[in-house]
CSV table of C-alpha atoms in Angstrom, one decimal:
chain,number,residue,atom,x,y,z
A,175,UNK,CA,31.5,-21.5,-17.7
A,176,UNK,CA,28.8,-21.7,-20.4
A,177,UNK,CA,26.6,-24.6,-20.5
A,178,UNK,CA,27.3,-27.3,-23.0
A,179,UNK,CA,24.4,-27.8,-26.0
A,180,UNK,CA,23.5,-31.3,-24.3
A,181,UNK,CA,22.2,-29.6,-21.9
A,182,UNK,CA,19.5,-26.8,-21.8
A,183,UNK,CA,19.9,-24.0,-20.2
A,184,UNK,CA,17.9,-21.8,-17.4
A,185,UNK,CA,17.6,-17.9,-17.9
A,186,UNK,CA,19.0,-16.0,-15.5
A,187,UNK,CA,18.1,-11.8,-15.0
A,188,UNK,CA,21.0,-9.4,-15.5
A,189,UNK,CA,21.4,-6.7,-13.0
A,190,UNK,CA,18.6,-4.4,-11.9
A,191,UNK,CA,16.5,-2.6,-14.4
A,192,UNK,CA,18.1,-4.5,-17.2
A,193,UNK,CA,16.8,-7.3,-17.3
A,194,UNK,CA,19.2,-9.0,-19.6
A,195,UNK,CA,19.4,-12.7,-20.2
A,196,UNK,CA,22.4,-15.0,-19.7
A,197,UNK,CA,22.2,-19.3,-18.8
A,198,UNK,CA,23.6,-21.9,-16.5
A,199,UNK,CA,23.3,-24.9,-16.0
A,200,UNK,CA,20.4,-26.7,-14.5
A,201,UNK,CA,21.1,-28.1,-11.2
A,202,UNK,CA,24.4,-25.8,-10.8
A,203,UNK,CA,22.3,-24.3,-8.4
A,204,UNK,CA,23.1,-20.8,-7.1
A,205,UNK,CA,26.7,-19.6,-5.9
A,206,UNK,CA,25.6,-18.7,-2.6
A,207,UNK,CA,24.5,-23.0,-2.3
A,208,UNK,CA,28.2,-23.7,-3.3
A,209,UNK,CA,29.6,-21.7,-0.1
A,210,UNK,CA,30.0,-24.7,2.5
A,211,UNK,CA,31.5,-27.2,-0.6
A,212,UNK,CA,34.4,-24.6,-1.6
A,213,UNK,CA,35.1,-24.1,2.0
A,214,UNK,CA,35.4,-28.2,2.2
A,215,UNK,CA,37.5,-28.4,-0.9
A,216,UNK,CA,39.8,-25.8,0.5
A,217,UNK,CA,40.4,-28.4,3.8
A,218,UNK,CA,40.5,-31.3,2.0
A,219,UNK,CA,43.3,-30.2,-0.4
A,220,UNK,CA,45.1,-29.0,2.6
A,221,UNK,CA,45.7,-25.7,1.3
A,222,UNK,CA,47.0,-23.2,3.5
A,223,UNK,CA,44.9,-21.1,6.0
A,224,UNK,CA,46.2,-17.8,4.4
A,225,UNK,CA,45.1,-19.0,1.5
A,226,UNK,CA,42.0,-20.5,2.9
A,227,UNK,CA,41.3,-17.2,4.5
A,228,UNK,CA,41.8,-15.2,0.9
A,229,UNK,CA,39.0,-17.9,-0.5
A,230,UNK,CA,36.7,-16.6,2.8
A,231,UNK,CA,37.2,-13.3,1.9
A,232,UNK,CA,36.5,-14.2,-1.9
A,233,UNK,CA,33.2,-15.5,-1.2
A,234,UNK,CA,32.3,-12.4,1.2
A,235,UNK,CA,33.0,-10.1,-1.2
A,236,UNK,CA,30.9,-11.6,-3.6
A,237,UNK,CA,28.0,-12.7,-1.6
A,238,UNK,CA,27.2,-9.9,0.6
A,239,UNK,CA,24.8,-6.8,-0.5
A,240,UNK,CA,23.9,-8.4,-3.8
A,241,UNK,CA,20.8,-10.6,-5.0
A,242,UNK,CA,20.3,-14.3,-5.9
A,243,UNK,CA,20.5,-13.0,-9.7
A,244,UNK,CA,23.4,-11.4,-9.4
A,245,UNK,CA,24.8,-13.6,-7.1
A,246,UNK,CA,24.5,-16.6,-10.2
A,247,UNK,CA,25.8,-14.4,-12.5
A,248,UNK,CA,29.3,-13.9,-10.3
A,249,UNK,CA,29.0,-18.3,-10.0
A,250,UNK,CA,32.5,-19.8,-11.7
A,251,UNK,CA,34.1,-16.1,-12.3
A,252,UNK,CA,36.3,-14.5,-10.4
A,253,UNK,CA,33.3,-11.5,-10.1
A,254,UNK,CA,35.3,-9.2,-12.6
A,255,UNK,CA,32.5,-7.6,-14.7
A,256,UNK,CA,34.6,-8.0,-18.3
A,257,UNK,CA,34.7,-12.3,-17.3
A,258,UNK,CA,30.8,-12.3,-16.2
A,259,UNK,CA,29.6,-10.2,-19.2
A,260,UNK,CA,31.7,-12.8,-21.7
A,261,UNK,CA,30.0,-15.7,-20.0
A,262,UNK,CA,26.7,-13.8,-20.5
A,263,UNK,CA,27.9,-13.0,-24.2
A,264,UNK,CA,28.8,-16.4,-24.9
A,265,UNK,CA,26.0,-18.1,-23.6
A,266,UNK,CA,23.4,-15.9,-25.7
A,267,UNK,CA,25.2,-16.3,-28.6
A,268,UNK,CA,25.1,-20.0,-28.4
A,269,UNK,CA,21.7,-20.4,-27.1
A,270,UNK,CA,19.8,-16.9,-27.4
A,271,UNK,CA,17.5,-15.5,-25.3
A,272,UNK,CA,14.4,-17.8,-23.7
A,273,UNK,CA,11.3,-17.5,-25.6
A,274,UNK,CA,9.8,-15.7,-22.0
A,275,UNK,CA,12.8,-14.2,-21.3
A,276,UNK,CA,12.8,-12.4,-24.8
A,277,UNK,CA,9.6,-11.2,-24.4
A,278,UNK,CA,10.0,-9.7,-20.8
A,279,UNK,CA,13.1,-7.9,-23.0
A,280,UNK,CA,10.7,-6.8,-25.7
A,281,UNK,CA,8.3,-5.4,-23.1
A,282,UNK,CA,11.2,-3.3,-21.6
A,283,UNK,CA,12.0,-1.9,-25.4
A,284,UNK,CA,9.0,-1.0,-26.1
A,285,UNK,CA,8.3,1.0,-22.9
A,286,UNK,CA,12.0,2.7,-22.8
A,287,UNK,CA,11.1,3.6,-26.5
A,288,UNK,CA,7.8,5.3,-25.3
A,289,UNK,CA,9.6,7.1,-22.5
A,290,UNK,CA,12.1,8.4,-25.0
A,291,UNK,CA,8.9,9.7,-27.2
A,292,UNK,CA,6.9,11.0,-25.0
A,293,UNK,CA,9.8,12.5,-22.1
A,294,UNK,CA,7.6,11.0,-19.2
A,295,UNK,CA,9.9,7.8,-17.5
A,296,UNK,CA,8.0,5.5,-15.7
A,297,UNK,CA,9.6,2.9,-13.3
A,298,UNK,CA,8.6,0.1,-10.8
A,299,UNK,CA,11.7,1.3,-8.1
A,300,UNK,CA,12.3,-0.4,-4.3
A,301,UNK,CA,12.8,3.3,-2.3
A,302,UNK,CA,15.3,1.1,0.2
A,303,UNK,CA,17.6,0.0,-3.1
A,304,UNK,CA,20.3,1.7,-4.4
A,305,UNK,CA,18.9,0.5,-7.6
A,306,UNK,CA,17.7,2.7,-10.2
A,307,UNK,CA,14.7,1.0,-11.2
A,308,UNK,CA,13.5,-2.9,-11.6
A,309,UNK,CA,11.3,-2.7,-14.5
A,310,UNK,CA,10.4,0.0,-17.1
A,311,UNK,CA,6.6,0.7,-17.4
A,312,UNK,CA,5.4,1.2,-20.8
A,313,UNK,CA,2.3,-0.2,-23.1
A,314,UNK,CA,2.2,-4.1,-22.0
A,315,UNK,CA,3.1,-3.4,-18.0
A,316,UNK,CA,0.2,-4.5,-16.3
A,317,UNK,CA,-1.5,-2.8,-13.4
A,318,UNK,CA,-2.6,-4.3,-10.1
A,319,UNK,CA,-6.0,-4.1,-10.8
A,320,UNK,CA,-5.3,-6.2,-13.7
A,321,UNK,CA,-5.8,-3.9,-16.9
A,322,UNK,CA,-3.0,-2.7,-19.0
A,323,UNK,CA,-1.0,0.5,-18.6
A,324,UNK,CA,-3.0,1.3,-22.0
A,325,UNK,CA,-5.8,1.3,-20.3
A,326,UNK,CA,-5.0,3.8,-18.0
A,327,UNK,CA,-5.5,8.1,-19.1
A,328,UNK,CA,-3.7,11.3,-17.6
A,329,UNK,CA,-5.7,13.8,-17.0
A,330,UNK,CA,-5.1,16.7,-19.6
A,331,UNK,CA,-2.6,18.6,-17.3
A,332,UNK,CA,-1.3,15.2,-15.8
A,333,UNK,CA,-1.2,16.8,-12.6
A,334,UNK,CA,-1.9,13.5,-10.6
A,335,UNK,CA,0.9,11.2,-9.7
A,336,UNK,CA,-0.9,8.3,-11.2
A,337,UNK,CA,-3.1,7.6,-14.5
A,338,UNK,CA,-6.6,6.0,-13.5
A,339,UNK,CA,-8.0,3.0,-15.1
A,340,UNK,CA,-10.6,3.8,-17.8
A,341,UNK,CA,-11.9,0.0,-17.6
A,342,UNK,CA,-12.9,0.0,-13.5
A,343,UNK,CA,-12.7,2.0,-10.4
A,344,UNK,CA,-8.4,1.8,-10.1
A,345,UNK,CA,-7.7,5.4,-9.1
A,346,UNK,CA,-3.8,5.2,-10.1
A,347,UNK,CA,-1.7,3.0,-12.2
A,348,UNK,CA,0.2,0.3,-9.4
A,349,UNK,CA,2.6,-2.5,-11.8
A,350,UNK,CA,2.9,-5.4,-11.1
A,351,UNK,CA,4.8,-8.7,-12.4
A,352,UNK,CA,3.4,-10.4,-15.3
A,353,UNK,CA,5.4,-13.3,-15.9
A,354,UNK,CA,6.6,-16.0,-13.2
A,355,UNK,CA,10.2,-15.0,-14.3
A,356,UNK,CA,9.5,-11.8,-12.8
A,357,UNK,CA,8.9,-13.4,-9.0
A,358,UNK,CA,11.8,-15.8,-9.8
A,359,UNK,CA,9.2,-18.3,-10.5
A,360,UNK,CA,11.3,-19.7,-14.5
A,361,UNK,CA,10.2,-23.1,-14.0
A,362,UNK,CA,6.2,-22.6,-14.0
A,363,UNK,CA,6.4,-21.9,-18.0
A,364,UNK,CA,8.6,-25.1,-19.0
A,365,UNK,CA,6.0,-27.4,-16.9
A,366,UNK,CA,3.6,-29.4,-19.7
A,367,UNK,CA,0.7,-27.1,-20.4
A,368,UNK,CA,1.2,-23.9,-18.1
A,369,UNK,CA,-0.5,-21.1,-19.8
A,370,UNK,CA,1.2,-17.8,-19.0
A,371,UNK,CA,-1.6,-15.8,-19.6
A,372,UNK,CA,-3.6,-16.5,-16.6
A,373,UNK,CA,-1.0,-16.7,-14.0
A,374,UNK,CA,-1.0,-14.0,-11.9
A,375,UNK,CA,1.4,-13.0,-9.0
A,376,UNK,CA,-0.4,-13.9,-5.4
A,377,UNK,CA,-0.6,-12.2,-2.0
A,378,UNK,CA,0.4,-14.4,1.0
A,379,UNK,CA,-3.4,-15.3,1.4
A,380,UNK,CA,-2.7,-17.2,-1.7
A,381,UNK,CA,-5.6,-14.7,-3.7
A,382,UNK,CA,-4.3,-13.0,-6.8
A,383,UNK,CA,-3.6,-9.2,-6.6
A,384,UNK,CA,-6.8,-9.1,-8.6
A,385,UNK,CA,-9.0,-10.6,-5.9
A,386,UNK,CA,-7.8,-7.5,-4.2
A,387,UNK,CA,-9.5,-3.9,-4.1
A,388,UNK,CA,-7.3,-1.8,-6.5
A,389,UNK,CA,-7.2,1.3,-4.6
A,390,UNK,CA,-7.3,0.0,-0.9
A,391,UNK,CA,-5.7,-3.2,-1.6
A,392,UNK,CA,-7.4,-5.6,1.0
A,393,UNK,CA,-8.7,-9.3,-0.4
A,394,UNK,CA,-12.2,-9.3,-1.6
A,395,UNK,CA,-12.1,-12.6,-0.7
A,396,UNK,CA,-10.3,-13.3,2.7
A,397,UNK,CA,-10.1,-11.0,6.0
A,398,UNK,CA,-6.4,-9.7,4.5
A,399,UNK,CA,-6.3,-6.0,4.8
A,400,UNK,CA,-3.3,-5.2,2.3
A,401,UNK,CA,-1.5,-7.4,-0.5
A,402,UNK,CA,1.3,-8.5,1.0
A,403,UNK,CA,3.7,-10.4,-1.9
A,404,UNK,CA,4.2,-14.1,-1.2
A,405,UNK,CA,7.4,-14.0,-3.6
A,406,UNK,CA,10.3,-11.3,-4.1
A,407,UNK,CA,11.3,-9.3,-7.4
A,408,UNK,CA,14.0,-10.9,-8.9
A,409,UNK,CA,16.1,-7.7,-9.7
A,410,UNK,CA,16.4,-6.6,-6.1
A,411,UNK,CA,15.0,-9.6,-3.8
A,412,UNK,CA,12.4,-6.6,-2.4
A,413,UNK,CA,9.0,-7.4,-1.8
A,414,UNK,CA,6.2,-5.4,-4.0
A,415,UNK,CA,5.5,-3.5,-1.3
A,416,UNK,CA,8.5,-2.2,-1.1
A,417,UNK,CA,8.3,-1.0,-4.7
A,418,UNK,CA,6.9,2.2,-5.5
A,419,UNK,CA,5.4,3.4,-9.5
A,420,UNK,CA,6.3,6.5,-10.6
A,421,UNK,CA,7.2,9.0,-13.5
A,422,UNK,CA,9.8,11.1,-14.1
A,423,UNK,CA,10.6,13.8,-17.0
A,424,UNK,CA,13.4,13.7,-18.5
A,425,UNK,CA,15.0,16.8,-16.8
A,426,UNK,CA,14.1,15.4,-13.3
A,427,UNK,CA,16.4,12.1,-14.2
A,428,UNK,CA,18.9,14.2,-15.6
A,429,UNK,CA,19.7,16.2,-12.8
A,430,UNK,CA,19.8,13.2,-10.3
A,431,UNK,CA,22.3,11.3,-12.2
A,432,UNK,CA,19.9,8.9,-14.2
A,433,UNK,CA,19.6,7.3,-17.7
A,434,UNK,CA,17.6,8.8,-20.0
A,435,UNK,CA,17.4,8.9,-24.3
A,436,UNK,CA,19.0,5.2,-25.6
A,437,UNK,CA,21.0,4.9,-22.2
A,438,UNK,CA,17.8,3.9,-20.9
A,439,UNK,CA,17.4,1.3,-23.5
A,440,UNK,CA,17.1,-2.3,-22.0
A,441,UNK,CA,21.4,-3.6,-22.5
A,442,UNK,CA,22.7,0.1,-23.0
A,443,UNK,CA,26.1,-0.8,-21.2
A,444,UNK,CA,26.5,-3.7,-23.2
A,445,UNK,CA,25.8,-3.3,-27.0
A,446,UNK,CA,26.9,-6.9,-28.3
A,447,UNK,CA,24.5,-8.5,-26.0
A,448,UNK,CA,21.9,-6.0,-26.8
A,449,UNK,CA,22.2,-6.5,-30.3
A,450,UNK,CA,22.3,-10.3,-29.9
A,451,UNK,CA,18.9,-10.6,-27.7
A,452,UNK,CA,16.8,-7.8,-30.0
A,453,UNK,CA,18.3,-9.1,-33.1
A,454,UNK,CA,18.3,-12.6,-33.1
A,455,UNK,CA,15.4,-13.4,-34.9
A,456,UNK,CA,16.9,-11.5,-37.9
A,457,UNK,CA,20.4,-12.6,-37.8
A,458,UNK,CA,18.8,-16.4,-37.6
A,459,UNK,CA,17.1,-15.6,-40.9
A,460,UNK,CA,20.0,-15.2,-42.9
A,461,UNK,CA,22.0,-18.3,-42.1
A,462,UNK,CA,21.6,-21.7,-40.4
A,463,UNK,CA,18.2,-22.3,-37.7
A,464,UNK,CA,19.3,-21.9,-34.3
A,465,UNK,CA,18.0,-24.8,-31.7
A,466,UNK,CA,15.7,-23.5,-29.6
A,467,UNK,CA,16.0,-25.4,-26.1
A,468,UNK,CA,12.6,-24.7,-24.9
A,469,UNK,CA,9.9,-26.6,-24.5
A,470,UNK,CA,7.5,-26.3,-26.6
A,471,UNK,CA,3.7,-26.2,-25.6
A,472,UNK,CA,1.2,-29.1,-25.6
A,473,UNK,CA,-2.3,-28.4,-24.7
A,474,UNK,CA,-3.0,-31.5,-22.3
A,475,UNK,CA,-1.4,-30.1,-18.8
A,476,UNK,CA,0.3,-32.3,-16.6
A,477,UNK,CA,-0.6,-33.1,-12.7
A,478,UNK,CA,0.9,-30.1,-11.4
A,479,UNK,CA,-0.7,-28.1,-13.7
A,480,UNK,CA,-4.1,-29.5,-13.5
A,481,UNK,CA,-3.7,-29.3,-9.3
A,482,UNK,CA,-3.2,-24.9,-9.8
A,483,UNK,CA,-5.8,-24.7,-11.8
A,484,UNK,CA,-8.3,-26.9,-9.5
A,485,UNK,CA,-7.1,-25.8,-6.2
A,486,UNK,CA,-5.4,-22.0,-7.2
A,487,UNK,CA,-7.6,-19.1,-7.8
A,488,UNK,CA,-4.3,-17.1,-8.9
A,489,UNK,CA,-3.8,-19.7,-12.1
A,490,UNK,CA,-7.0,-20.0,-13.6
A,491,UNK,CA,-9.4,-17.4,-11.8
A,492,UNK,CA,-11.7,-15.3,-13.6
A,493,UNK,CA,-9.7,-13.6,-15.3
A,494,UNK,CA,-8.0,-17.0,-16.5
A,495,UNK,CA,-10.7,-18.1,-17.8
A,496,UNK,CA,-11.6,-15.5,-19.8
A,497,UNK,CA,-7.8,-16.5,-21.5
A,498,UNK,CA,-8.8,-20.0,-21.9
A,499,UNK,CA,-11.7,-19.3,-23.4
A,500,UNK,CA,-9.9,-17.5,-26.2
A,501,UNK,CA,-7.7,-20.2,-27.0
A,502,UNK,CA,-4.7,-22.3,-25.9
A,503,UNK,CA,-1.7,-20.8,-24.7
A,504,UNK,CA,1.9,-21.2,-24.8
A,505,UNK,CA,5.1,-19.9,-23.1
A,506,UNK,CA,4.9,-17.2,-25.5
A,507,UNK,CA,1.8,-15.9,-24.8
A,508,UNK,CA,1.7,-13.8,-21.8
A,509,UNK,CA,2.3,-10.3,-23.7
A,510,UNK,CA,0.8,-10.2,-26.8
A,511,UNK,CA,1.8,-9.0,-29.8
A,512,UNK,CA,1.7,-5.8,-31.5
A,513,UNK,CA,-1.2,-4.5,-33.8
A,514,UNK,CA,-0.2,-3.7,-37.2
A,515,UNK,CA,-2.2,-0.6,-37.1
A,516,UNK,CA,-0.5,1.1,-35.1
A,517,UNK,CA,-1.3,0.1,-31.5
A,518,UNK,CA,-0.5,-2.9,-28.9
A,519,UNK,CA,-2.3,-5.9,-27.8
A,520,UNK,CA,-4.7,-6.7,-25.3
């Protein structure tokens, strides 16, 4: 069931590659934590074991083969896909898309809409998965070696299977998370002064994939010889090693069976959501102000905060403070926005 307005909600990602928004309730947990306390219910009600065995094979069903997302989405449904996609449905309408959430979305627009321009598709895909893809690449994806997918050039031809870096020595484009949603890391944007803009996804030696050589990928600062991802994509629970970067023509996705045009638009498969999440801003303008339940920003950052940027070199390295130095942040911050002339942000 949706949350109820007295209580915020927590975004949630939609299915591989999509990345669509929906909400529940803080504290509800996952569904896979909820396994031993249905099996309990089902004893203490003294319900039958045929019964109690249909419940068992219920929760199989649902639990095995699929991710933590999609395993929260199924939570309070009986996993049909028309009951999950009107809880999703209702709980964007009533509470919209998170302020990072929406612009994770907006990154995945943009670069489906270059795709569609230019006929060259570029995904971050898990080889093992079934999965299609787990994020689009497009203008504000951002590259291991910590530059911009704008920053990177083909070659005339593009005969090489990645574009270098025109800003340092990165032979080939490699994405890479930007946001703590991303690495199923929500709550680091809603704590008291967390500035997205200089967080950056870590290697189990606790560096930043930018204290790591771009093309060979050991730590510049430790003795680890490759980046080894200390959290897991939330679209397919894979580590980033186990994610490949790559472009496709639009022929090449065609033939094997994959979206291309406006069916690789971020929501395709479910146009009232899609309009709600890219639209909302205008539909608000017309009628009443929706709530927003995020927090907003304050510039004073509380312990925790102040603890990753004292004792963390992947919140507040040198990059990060290059970010400080430009100004404060806020959840918002982390892509920026686009130029009026034309191009994108830093």
């Amino acid at each position: 069931p949706s949350p109820s307005p007295a209580q915020p909600s927590v975004p949630v990602m939609l299915g591989p590659g999509n990345g669509a928004l929906a909400r529940r309730r803080p504290g509800s947990g996952p569904a896979s934590s909820r396994r031993g306390s249905s099996s309990s219910a089902i004893e203490r009600g003294g319900v039958s074991d045929a019964m109690a065995q249909a419940a068992a094979q219920m929760q199989m069903n649902f639990f095995n083969g699929v991710s933590n997302s999609e395993r929260a989405l199924v939570a309070g449904t009986d996993g049909s896909v028309q009951e999950v996609e009107a809880n999703i449905s209702k709980a964007v309408k009533t509470f919209g898309a998170g302020p990072g959430a929406k612009k994770m979305m907006d990154a995945e627009r943009l670069a489906a809409e270059e795709a569609m321009r230019t006929g060259l598709y570029g995904v971050w895909r898990n080889s093992s998965s079934s999965h299609d893809f787990c994020g689009r690449i497009g203008p504000m994806s951002r590259c291991f070696c910590g530059h911009d997918y704008g920053d990177h050039a083909w070659s005339k031809g593009r005969k090489e299977l990645r574009p270098s870096c025109s800003n340092c020595p990165c032979s080939g484009f490699r994405y890479i998370p930007r946001r703590p949603e991303e690495v199923g890391e929500w709550w680091l944007p809603r704590r008291r002064g967390f500035d997205v803009r200089i967080w950056r996804a870590k290697c189990k030696c606790n560096h930043s994939h930018e204290e790591h050589d771009a093309n060979r990928l050991s730590c510049k600062c430790c003795g680890c010889h490759t980046f080894q991802s200390a959290w897991e994509c939330v679209s397919c629970d894979g580590k980033w090693e186990d994610h490949e970067t790559l472009w496709e023509t639009e022929e090449e996705r065609r033939l094997c069976g994959r979206s291309t045009g406006q069916a690789f638009m971020p929501l395709s498969s479910t146009p009232d959501i899609q309009h709600m999440v890219f639209n909302q801003a205008a539909d608000s303008s017309g009628g009443a102000e929706q709530r927003s339940w995020s927090l907003p920003h304050r510039p004073r950052p509380e312990r925790s905060v102040k603890l990753m940027q004292e004792r963390c070199s992947y919140y507040g390295g040198s990059s990060g403070s290059r970010a400080i130095a430009s100004g404060q942040g806020a959840l918002e911050d982390a892509f920026p926005p686009r130029q009026a002339a034309g191009g994108f942000g830093n």
